[in-house]
Amino acid sequence: MTKQYDTIIIGAGHNGLVCAAYLAKKGQKVLLLEAADTLGGLASTREFHPGFKASVAHTINQFSSKIVGDLNLAAYGFKSGKPMQSVGLSEDGQHVSIANGKVTGVGQSDIDAFARYTKMMQRYAKAMAGFSLQTIPPIGNNSFSEVLTFAKMGLKIRGLGREDMRELLRIISLPARDLMDENFDNPILKAMLSWDGLIGSKMAPRSPNNTVLMMLFRMIGEHRGAHALPVGGMDGLINALSNALTSSGAEIRTSAPVGQVLVNRSKNGLSAVGVILQNGEEFKAQRIVSAVDPKQTFLDLVGVDNLEIEFTNRINRLRSDGYVAKLHLALDGLPDFNGINIPNERMIIAPEMDAIEFAFDDAKYGEASSEPVMEVMLPSLRDQSLAPEGKHVLSAHIMYVPYNRKGGWTKKAKDQLAKNAIKTLSQYAPGIEKQIAHAELLTPADIAESHLVTGGHWHHGEFALDQMMMMRPTYEAAQYKTPIPGLYLASAGCHPGGGIMGGPGHNAAHEILK
Amino acid sequence: MSKIKDPFAGERLKETPFHPRQSALNLRNAWSSWNGYLFADCYYEAEYEYFCIRNQCGTYDITPMQKYEISGADAEAMLNRMVTRDISKLRKNRVTYVCWCTDEGRMIDDGTIFMLTCGSPSLAWLRKSSFGYKDVTIKDLSDTVAALSFQGPTSCEVLKKMGLSKIDTLKPFGIKHFKFKGGKLMVSRTGFTGDLGYELWIDPKLALDLWDALYAAGEDFGIQPYGETATNMARLEAGFIMPEMEFNEALKTIHFQHDQTPLELDLGWLVDFKKPHFNGRNALLREKEKGTEYMLTKLDIQGNKPAEESFLYSDKACTKQIGYVTSAMWSPVVKANIALAMIKTKHLDGDIWAEINYVKELRQLSKMAKCTVMKKPFWAPARAKATPPGPY
Ligand SMILES: Cc1cc2nc3c(=O)[nH]c(=O)nc-3n(C[C@H](O)[C@H](O)[C@H](O)COP(=O)(O)OP(=O)(O)OC[C@H]3O[C@@H](n4cnc5c(N)ncnc54)[C@H](O)[C@@H]3O)c2cc1C
């Protein structure tokens, strides 16, 4: 009665889509099950007000060109957009801009330093780029191929040469603040450069850990760190992926939330053999890939009774509280940003690193910052279908907004946060508050609910030294296989992590097809 | 008399509810500690107490043993994942001996399930094990249940005389409940001596009453308290393992694989691979397929010098070391020089020699003794398993 698939993939975020597309392309019979009625997960475009649409993730800066090529996405309508400028806003309109690897709006010494700094970072990013599309072997196995992988990684870094390598090792775990202070003078430039090392993490400029790695990780894309939007917006990518996989014969079901991974228990042990939807419908397959975050996968869908005790506790301990909120504004007209003609670039509102630090201080103690720092875009300027004619959508990432607010996310607290964010915006775009037809604020707690991501976390789990590479999400599940035969992971919660890049989906498919 | 605050209050060992009687009998004042309780090594002389266990009967205070009550709809599922044996078949009023392992199959501890008892505090592990189960409650009963192990060939007779009706119909690993002085007395036919014996579980308030009733009934049956040293002798004859002797609790082991697996400890019979899932199953299955590196082995050793802490070799010339002795003694009942030893599995079929170091009037001496592998426990009298056990 039930149809037998080769692979069932749970979750049609971009990673689920990428994984499905690779498997279907190899001839596997694939079923992709998505809880929402749209595809793309955090990158899905959803209507938040009649006629106005937005996606939680609003730019792309690291989607893998290898995946674009492998899956022939161009043939399915994917066209990567031109790189955007990043603009560090100044209240008086004296903005700092970065475009084509050059900075303007700062003094000559910063211009020179930026050229040097960028070159150096580009070399490091290049040396590390390969790791992201590669399974990182577990420690201590010492099989030939695994030792070889480590050796190759080592060689790549050695290939940087002695000077560069020393410098990389010196700065690798530096707080953003130290790195910026060493190199630059302009406070806006420092704040906007550290932004890409921080956003999505529970870290601020003074936190040592993986800020520099994060910056490098975000520089491995086609535009070497510059952000872009594909033609047709986020949907340009998501539609190309879904077209690619349906044309290889894969089936997609939306509004199909999975309630349980079906684990067969016999004297031969455990194996994942299917899924049961929340409505009771059952599907069988040879293997199950979960492109849902690891915590939900194991604790909710698999269940602890099928897991080992220490493993369970490691999964439970994963740090996965999100700190980025989303603000979507439906605007009656184009807002007027001081000193900007058409606000169609990526704008950062953080006048100095301390502004970011202080916003973090509030969040660390369970409060949303009263002076939030933000990354702002008007996606409707690049994709007219997102708003009715003449109207616009403003999309903003707000840092830092704790998933776990002290006292909970009451309506009052949410209203206050939205008010604070809009007030900040109006300092740079006076009068914007009068243009707002509707405001949607998604705290991490809201995102957890609306997008089914634990903690509403950007990376499905903190992307930091303790949860990286062969530790991501935790050992015994870091090579996309899990302790349960037949069950694989493929979401941002796996190496190489989150952001719209496709690495986890690609690597999981590679392990399955091995 | 003014009350002076004890500056060491928190450091002092707790006294068990049986302490007033036991301290009166502890002629040697030979105390050590177990899980924070004052605990007798021996009362008068270990050998003497040992002979009580083997020829008459004796009590051993197991109050310090850790006891947990695990309840709720998911309690069985939780425990069944935690322990290597299948406890879904465990019937009411039965006790089962179990062990539990880390994810890597290294043994954390062993214990019995009726309530869960074990040698070391395990609350943290139980909590970890219960995470994710909706309906499980774990209660630490360690300080709220007093317990006496009552072992020896006359033990059944004494309980009968004490008025525990039909105690002789209680099967090994069975449990019976009795009314006692307005309270409840639970008796399980369990123990750590390999002989006929029982364990008595009671509200601490009734502990001294129980003691008095038992000692009154046992007067003509040679009842005596015994301590840790005698226990250790008896359990070795029975072939039972002891933490920090045969195994190092995995959660306390620092060095890689300086702990053991149940398979290495010859507890393979406790590991039920037919059970689809339990903690450590994958690792243990891999070990089973590969074969264990070491195997806990019973040895009968030439001569009469206990092979304590001896190294074992495959030849008399000591060219190849193949293992080490974990516990050893001259066994009076078996009249043999016995030991438990960890021996490299692949050498089990060859010659085994023990290098025994001993002291003779302050001279350090050493000799080589040939060892024979024993399959059965050294001491396993028929009465230990018989129901009724028969009069003695
Ligand atoms: C506020 C915010 C802003 C961000 N902005 C950007 C950005 O601008 N640029 C960028 O590159 N990255 C951004 N990110 C990060 C990026 O969006 C994510 O890392 C990435 O989208 C994760 O992709 P994924 O496919 O692994 O998972 P997801 O996109 O989270 O997809 C998981 C899918 O699984 C589905 N699912 C969950 N449970 C079930 C179930 N039981 N049954 C069936 N389906 C289920 C979900 O509905 C979802 O579709 C942002 C993240 C956040 C939180």
mmCIF file with all atom_site columns, C-alpha atoms in Angstrom, chain A residues 264-270 299 304-314 316 475-476 483 485, chain B residues 77-78 81-82 102-104 125 128-129 131-133 251 273-282:
data_model
loop_
_atom_site.group_PDB
_atom_site.id
_atom_site.type_symbol
_atom_site.label_atom_id
_atom_site.label_alt_id
_atom_site.label_comp_id
_atom_site.label_asym_id
_atom_site.label_entity_id
_atom_site.label_seq_id
_atom_site.pdbx_PDB_ins_code
_atom_site.Cartn_x
_atom_site.Cartn_y
_atom_site.Cartn_z
_atom_site.occupancy
_atom_site.B_iso_or_equiv
_atom_site.pdbx_formal_charge
_atom_site.auth_seq_id
_atom_site.auth_comp_id
_atom_site.auth_asym_id
_atom_site.auth_atom_id
_atom_site.pdbx_PDB_model_num
ATOM 1  C CA . ASN A 1 264 ? 12.381 -0.077 13.276 1.00 0.00 ? 264 ASN A CA 1
ATOM 2  C CA . ARG A 1 265 ? 13.458 -1.899 16.438 1.00 0.00 ? 265 ARG A CA 1
ATOM 3  C CA . SER A 1 266 ? 14.468 -5.492 16.062 1.00 0.00 ? 266 SER A CA 1
ATOM 4  C CA . LYS A 1 267 ? 17.032 -7.928 17.320 1.00 0.00 ? 267 LYS A CA 1
ATOM 5  C CA . ASN A 1 268 ? 19.297 -6.462 14.672 1.00 0.00 ? 268 ASN A CA 1
ATOM 6  C CA . GLY A 1 269 ? 19.081 -3.100 16.347 1.00 0.00 ? 269 GLY A CA 1
ATOM 7  C CA . LEU A 1 270 ? 17.564 0.114  15.116 1.00 0.00 ? 270 LEU A CA 1
ATOM 8  C CA . LEU A 1 299 ? 14.542 15.023 20.500 1.00 0.00 ? 299 LEU A CA 1
ATOM 9  C CA . VAL A 1 304 ? 15.265 9.728  23.137 1.00 0.00 ? 304 VAL A CA 1
ATOM 10 C CA . ASP A 1 305 ? 14.171 6.133  23.516 1.00 0.00 ? 305 ASP A CA 1
ATOM 11 C CA . ASN A 1 306 ? 16.027 5.443  20.264 1.00 0.00 ? 306 ASN A CA 1
ATOM 12 C CA . LEU A 1 307 ? 19.180 7.316  21.235 1.00 0.00 ? 307 LEU A CA 1
ATOM 13 C CA . GLU A 1 308 ? 22.061 6.773  23.559 1.00 0.00 ? 308 GLU A CA 1
ATOM 14 C CA . ILE A 1 309 ? 22.177 8.643  26.811 1.00 0.00 ? 309 ILE A CA 1
ATOM 15 C CA . GLU A 1 310 ? 25.302 10.736 26.442 1.00 0.00 ? 310 GLU A CA 1
ATOM 16 C CA . PHE A 1 311 ? 24.463 11.505 22.833 1.00 0.00 ? 311 PHE A CA 1
ATOM 17 C CA . THR A 1 312 ? 20.981 12.651 23.858 1.00 0.00 ? 312 THR A CA 1
ATOM 18 C CA . ASN A 1 313 ? 22.426 14.929 26.477 1.00 0.00 ? 313 ASN A CA 1
ATOM 19 C CA . ARG A 1 314 ? 24.910 16.401 24.032 1.00 0.00 ? 314 ARG A CA 1
ATOM 20 C CA . ASN A 1 316 ? 20.049 18.714 24.411 1.00 0.00 ? 316 ASN A CA 1
ATOM 21 C CA . TYR A 1 475 ? 30.456 13.937 17.387 1.00 0.00 ? 475 TYR A CA 1
ATOM 22 C CA . GLU A 1 476 ? 28.754 10.766 16.172 1.00 0.00 ? 476 GLU A CA 1
ATOM 23 C CA . PRO A 1 483 ? 23.908 6.708  15.311 1.00 0.00 ? 483 PRO A CA 1
ATOM 24 C CA . PRO A 1 485 ? 21.421 3.458  10.559 1.00 0.00 ? 485 PRO A CA 1
ATOM 25 C CA . ALA B 2 77  ? 11.265 2.393  29.007 1.00 0.00 ? 77  ALA B CA 1
ATOM 26 C CA . MET B 2 78  ? 13.845 4.648  30.566 1.00 0.00 ? 78  MET B CA 1
ATOM 27 C CA . ARG B 2 81  ? 17.286 1.831  27.568 1.00 0.00 ? 81  ARG B CA 1
ATOM 28 C CA . MET B 2 82  ? 19.771 2.389  30.356 1.00 0.00 ? 82  MET B CA 1
ATOM 29 C CA . THR B 2 102 ? 28.317 4.647  28.733 1.00 0.00 ? 102 THR B CA 1
ATOM 30 C CA . ASP B 2 103 ? 27.572 5.161  25.044 1.00 0.00 ? 103 ASP B CA 1
ATOM 31 C CA . GLU B 2 104 ? 30.966 3.530  24.427 1.00 0.00 ? 104 GLU B CA 1
ATOM 32 C CA . TRP B 2 125 ? 23.408 9.403  35.495 1.00 0.00 ? 125 TRP B CA 1
ATOM 33 C CA . LYS B 2 128 ? 20.730 12.109 32.297 1.00 0.00 ? 128 LYS B CA 1
ATOM 34 C CA . SER B 2 129 ? 19.093 8.846  31.374 1.00 0.00 ? 129 SER B CA 1
ATOM 35 C CA . PHE B 2 131 ? 16.002 13.304 30.061 1.00 0.00 ? 131 PHE B CA 1
ATOM 36 C CA . GLY B 2 132 ? 13.431 13.299 27.284 1.00 0.00 ? 132 GLY B CA 1
ATOM 37 C CA . TYR B 2 133 ? 11.024 10.834 28.895 1.00 0.00 ? 133 TYR B CA 1
ATOM 38 C CA . LEU B 2 251 ? 32.315 7.826  34.744 1.00 0.00 ? 251 LEU B CA 1
ATOM 39 C CA . PHE B 2 273 ? 21.681 -8.156 22.181 1.00 0.00 ? 273 PHE B CA 1
ATOM 40 C CA . LYS B 2 274 ? 18.199 -9.332 21.272 1.00 0.00 ? 274 LYS B CA 1
ATOM 41 C CA . LYS B 2 275 ? 16.995 -6.125 22.837 1.00 0.00 ? 275 LYS B CA 1
ATOM 42 C CA . PRO B 2 276 ? 16.818 -3.638 19.929 1.00 0.00 ? 276 PRO B CA 1
ATOM 43 C CA . HIS B 2 277 ? 18.377 -0.764 21.802 1.00 0.00 ? 277 HIS B CA 1
ATOM 44 C CA . PHE B 2 278 ? 20.170 -0.043 25.016 1.00 0.00 ? 278 PHE B CA 1
ATOM 45 C CA . ASN B 2 279 ? 22.956 2.262  25.964 1.00 0.00 ? 279 ASN B CA 1
ATOM 46 C CA . GLY B 2 280 ? 26.273 1.068  24.655 1.00 0.00 ? 280 GLY B CA 1
ATOM 47 C CA . ARG B 2 281 ? 24.716 -1.581 22.412 1.00 0.00 ? 281 ARG B CA 1
ATOM 48 C CA . ASN B 2 282 ? 26.549 -0.539 19.267 1.00 0.00 ? 282 ASN B CA 1
#
